[in-house]
PDB file of C-alpha atoms in Angstrom:
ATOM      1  CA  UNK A 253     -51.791  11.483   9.361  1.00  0.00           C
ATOM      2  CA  UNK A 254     -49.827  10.561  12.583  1.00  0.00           C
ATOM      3  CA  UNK A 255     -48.696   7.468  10.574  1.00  0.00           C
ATOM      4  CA  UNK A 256     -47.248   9.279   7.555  1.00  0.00           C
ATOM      5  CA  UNK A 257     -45.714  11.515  10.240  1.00  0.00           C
ATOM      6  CA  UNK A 258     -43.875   8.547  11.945  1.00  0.00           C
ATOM      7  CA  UNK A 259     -43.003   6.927   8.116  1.00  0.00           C
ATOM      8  CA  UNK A 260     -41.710  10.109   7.142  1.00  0.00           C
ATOM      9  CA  UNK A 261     -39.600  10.639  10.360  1.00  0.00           C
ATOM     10  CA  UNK A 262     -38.319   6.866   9.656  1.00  0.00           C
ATOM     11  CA  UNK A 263     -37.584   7.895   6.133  1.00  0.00           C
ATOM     12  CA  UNK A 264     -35.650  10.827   6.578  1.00  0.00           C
ATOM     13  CA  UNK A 265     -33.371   9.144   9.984  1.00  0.00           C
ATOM     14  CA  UNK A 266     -32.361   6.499   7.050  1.00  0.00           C
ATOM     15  CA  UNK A 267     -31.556   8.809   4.634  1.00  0.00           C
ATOM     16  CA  UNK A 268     -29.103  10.418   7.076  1.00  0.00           C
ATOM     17  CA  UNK A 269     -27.934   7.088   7.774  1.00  0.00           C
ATOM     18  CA  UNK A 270     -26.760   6.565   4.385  1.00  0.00           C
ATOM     19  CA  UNK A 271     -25.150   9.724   3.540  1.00  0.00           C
ATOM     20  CA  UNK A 272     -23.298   9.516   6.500  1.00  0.00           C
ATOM     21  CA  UNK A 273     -21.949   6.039   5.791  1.00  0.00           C
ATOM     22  CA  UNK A 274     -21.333   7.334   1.681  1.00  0.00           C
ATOM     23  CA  UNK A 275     -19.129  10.135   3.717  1.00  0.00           C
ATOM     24  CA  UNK A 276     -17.060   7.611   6.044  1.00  0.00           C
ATOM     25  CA  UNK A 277     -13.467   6.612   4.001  1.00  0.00           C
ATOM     26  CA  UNK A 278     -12.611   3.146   3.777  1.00  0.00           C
ATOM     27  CA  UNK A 279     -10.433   1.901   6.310  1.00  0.00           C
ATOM     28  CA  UNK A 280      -7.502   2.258   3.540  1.00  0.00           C
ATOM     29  CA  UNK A 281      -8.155   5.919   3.082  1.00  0.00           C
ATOM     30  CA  UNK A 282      -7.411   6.502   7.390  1.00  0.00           C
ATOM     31  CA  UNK A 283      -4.835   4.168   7.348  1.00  0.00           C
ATOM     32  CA  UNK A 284      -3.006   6.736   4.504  1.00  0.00           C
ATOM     33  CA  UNK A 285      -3.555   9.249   7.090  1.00  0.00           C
ATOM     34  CA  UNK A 286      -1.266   8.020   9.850  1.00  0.00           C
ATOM     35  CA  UNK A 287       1.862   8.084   7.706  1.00  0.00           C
ATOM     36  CA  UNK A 288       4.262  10.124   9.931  1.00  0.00           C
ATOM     37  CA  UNK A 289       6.797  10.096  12.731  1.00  0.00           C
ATOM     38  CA  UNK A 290       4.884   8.193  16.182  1.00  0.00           C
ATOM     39  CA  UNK A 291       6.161   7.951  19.595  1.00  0.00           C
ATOM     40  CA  UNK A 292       5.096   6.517  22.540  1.00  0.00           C
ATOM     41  CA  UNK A 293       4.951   3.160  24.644  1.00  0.00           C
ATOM     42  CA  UNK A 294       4.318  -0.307  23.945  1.00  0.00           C
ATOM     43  CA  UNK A 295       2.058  -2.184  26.705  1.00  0.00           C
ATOM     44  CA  UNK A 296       2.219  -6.043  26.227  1.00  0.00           C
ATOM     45  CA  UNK A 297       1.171  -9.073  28.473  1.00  0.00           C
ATOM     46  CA  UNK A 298       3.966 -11.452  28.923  1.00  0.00           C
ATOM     47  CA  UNK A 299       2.758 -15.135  29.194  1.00  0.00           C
ATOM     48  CA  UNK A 300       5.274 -16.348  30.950  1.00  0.00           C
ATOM     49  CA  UNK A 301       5.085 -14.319  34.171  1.00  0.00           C
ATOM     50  CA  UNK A 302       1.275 -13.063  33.788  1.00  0.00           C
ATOM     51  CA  UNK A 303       2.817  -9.441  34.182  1.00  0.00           C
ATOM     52  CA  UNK A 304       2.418  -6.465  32.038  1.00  0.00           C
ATOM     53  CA  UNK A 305       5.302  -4.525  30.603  1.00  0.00           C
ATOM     54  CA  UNK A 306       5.601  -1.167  28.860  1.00  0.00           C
ATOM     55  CA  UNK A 307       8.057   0.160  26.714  1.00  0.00           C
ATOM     56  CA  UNK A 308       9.028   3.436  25.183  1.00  0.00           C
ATOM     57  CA  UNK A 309       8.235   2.309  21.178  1.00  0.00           C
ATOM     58  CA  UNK A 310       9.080   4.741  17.927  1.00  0.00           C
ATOM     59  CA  UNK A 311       7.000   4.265  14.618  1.00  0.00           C
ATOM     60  CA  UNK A 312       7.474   5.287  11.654  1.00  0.00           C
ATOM     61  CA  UNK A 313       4.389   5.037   9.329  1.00  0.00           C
ATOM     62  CA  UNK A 314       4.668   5.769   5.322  1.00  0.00           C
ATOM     63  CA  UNK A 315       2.912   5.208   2.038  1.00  0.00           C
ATOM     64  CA  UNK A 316       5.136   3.806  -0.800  1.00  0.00           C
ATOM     65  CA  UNK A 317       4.749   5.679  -4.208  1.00  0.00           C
ATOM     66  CA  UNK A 318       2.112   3.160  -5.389  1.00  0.00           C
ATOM     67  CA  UNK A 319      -0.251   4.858  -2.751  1.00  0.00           C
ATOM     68  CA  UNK A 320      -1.880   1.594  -1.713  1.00  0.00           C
ATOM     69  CA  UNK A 321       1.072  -0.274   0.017  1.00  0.00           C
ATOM     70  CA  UNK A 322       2.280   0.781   3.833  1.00  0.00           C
ATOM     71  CA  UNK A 323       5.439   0.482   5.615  1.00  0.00           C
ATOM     72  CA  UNK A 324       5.223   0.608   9.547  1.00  0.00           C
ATOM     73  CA  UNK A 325       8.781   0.691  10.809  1.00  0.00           C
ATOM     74  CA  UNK A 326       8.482   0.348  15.103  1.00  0.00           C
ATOM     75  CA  UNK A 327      11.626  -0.214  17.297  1.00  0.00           C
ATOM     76  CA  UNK A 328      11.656  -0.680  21.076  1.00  0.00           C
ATOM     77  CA  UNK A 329      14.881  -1.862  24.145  1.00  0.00           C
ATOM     78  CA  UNK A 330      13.808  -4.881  25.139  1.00  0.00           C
ATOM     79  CA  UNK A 331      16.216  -4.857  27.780  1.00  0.00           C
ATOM     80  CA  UNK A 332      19.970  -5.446  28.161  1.00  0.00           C
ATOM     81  CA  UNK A 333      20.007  -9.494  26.927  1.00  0.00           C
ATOM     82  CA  UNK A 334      18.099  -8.685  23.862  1.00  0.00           C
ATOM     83  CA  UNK A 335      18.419  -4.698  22.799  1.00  0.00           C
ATOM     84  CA  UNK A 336      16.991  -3.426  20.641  1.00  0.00           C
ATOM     85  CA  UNK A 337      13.984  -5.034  18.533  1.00  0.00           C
ATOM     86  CA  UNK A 338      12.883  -3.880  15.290  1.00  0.00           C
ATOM     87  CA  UNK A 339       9.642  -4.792  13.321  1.00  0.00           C
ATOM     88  CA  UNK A 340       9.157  -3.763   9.955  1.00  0.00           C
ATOM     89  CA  UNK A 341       5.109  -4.432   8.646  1.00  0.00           C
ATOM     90  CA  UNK A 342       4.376  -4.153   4.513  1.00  0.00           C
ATOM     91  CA  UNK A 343       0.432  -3.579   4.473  1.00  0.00           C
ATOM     92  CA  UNK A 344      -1.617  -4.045   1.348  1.00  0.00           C
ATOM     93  CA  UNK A 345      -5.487  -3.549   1.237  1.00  0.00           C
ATOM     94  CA  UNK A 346      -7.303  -5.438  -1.356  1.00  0.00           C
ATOM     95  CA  UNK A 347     -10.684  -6.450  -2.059  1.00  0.00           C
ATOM     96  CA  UNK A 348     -13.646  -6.273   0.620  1.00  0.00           C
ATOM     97  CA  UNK A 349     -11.975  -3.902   3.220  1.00  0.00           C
ATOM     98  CA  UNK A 350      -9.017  -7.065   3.360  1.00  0.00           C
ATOM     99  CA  UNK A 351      -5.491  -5.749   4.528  1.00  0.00           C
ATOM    100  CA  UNK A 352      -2.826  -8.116   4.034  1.00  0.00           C
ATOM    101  CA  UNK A 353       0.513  -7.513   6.187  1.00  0.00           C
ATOM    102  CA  UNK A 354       3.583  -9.160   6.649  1.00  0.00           C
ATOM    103  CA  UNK A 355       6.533  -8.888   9.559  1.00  0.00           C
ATOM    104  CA  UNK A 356       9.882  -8.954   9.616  1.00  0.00           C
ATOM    105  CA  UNK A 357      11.137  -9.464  13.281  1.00  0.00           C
ATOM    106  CA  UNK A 358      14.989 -10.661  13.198  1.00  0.00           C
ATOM    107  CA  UNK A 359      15.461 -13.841  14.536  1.00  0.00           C
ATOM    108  CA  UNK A 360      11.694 -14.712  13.964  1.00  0.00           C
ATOM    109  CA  UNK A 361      10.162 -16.266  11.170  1.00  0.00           C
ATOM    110  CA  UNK A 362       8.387 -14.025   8.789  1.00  0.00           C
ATOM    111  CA  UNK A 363       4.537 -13.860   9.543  1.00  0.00           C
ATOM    112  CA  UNK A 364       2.158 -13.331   7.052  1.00  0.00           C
ATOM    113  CA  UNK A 365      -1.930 -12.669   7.630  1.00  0.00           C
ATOM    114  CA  UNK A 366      -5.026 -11.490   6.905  1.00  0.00           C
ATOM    115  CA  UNK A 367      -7.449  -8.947   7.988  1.00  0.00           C
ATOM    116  CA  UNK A 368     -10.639  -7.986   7.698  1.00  0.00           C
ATOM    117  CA  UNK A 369     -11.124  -3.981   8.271  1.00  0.00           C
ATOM    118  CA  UNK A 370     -14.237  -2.050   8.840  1.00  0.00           C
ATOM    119  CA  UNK A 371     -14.958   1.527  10.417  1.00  0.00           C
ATOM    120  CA  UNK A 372     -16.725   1.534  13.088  1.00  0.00           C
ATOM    121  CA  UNK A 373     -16.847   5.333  13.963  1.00  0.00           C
ATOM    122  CA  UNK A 374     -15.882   8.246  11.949  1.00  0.00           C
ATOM    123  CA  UNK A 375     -16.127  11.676  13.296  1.00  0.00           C
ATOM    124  CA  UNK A 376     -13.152  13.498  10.241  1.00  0.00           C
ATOM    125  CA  UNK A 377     -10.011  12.300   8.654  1.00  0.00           C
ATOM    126  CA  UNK A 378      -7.894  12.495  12.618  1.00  0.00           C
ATOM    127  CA  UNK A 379     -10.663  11.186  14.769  1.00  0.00           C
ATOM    128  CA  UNK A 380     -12.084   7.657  13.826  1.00  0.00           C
ATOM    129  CA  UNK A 381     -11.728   4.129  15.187  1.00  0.00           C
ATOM    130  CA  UNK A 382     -11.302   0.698  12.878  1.00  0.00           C
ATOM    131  CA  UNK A 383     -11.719  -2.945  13.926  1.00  0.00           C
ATOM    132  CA  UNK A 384      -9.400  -5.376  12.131  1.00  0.00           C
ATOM    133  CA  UNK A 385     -10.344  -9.221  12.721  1.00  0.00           C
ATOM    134  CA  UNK A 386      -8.497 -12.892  12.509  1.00  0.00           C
ATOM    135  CA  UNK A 387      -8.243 -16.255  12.907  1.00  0.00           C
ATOM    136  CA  UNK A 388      -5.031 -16.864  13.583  1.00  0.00           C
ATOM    137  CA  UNK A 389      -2.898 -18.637  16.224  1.00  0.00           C
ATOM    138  CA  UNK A 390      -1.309 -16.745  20.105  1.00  0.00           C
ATOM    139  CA  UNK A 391       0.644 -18.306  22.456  1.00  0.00           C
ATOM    140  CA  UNK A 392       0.563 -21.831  19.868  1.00  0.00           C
ATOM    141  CA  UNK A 393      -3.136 -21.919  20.141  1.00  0.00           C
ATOM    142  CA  UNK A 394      -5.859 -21.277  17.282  1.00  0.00           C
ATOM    143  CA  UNK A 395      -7.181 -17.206  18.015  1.00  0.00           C
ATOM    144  CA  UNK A 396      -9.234 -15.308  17.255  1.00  0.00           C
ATOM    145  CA  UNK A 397      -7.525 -11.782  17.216  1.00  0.00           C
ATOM    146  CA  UNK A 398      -9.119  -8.314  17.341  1.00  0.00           C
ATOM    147  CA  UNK A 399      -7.057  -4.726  17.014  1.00  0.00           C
ATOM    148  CA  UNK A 400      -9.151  -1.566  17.880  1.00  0.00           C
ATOM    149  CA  UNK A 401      -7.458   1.217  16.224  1.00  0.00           C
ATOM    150  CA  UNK A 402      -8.295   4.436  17.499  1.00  0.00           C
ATOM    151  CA  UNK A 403      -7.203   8.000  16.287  1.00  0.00           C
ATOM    152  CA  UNK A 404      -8.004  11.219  18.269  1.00  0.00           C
ATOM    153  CA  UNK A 405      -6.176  14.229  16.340  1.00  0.00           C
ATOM    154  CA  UNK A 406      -2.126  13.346  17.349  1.00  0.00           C
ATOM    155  CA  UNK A 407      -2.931  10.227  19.501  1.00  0.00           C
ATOM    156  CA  UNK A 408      -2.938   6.880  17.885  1.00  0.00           C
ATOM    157  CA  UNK A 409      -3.923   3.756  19.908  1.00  0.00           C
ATOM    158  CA  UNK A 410      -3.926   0.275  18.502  1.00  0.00           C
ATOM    159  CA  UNK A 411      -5.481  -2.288  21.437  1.00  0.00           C
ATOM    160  CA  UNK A 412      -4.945  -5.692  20.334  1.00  0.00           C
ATOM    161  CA  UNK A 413      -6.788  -8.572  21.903  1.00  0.00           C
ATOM    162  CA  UNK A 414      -7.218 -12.091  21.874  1.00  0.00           C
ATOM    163  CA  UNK A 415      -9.750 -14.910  22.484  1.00  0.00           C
ATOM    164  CA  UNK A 416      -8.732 -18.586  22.057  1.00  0.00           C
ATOM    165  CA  UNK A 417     -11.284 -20.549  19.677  1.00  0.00           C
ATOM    166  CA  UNK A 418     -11.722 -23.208  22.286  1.00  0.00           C
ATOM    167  CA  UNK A 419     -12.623 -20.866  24.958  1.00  0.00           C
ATOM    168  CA  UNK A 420     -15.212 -21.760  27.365  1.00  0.00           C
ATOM    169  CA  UNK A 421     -16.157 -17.928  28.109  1.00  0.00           C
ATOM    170  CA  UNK A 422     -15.943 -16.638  24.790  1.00  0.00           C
ATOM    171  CA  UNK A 423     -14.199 -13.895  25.766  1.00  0.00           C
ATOM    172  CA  UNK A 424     -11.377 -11.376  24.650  1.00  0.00           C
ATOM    173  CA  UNK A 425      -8.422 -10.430  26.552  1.00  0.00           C
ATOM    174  CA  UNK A 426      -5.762  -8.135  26.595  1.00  0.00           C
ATOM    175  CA  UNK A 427      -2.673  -9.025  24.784  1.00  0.00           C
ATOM    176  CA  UNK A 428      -1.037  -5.659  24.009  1.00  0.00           C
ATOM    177  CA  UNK A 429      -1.393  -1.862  23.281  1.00  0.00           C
ATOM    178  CA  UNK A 430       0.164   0.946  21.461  1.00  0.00           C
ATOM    179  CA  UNK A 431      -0.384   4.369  22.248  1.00  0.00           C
ATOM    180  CA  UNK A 432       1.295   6.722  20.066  1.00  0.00           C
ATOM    181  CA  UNK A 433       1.635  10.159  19.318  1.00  0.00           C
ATOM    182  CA  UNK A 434       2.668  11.973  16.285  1.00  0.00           C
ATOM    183  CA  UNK A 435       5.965  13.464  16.515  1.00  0.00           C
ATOM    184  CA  UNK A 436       6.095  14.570  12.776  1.00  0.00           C
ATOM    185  CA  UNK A 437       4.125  14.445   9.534  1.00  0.00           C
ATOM    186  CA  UNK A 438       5.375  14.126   5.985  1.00  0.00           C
TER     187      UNK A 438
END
């Protein structure tokens, strides 16, 4: 009887499992959620020095009519040589959680690239975090490249970090942050 107790128990902690993964969105259906007016600071490591910067940042998120593609619009003053710097991202997902972005940066050549997306907590629709994951290449070296995207109600932070491929420690470091909040919704 104790036995069909503990399968039972084992049962039923599954079952929750499942219907609370069925109720998570996809990592498409939070990213629709952001679309707004953001403001904050950029936090970035500069290679060249070692030494960490901030910057007051503005982003703009939106959803074009199609419903599936995303615009993230982010300017910042990069100081008195170089002014001000806008980066304009075009987001698609497609298949298997993948979200496909581009950036325009001018003076910079357009980058294009890959990501997969998964949830990796869910609480409701403005308090979740997702993981998006790359190969890719920072500071001229093969990466790989991790963003932690976190919500919590009107704060938005996006953690990005790196870890070379050829890395003896096999570890990731910090490379830069957003924290954002929202100014205005739709």
């Amino acid at each position: 009887m104790k036995s069909f107790a503990v399968l039972s128990c084992t049962v039923l902690v599954g079952l929750a499992g499942l219907a609370h993964a069925a109720d998570t969105p996809s990592p498409e259906a939070l990213e629709r959620g952001l679309a707004g007016r953001w403001a904050g600071a950029l936090e970035y490591r500069d290679y060249q020095s070692n030494r960490s910067f901030k910057l007051p940042l503005t982003t703009l998120l939106s959803t074009g009519p199609d419903g599936a593609t995303m615009t993230r619009l982010s300017s910042f003053d990069d100081g008195p040589q170089t002014g001000v710097v806008t980066i304009t991202t075009v987001s698609l997902f497609g298949a298997g959680g993948m979200l496909t972005s581009a950036m325009f940066r001018k003076g910079r050549a357009v980058e294009v690239w890959s990501d997969a997306a998964r949830v990796s907590t869910f609480v409701d629709a403005t308090h979740w975090t997702v993981v998006y994951q790359r190969r890719g290449t920072d500071d001229n070296q093969a990466a790989d490249i991790r963003t932690t995207q976190t919500r919590r109600g009107p704060e938005l932070t996006a953690l990005k970090e790196v870890k070379p491929v050829d890395a003896p420690d096999g570890a990731f470091a910090f490379r830069n942050q957003t924290v954002l909040t929202l100014q205005s919704a739709p």
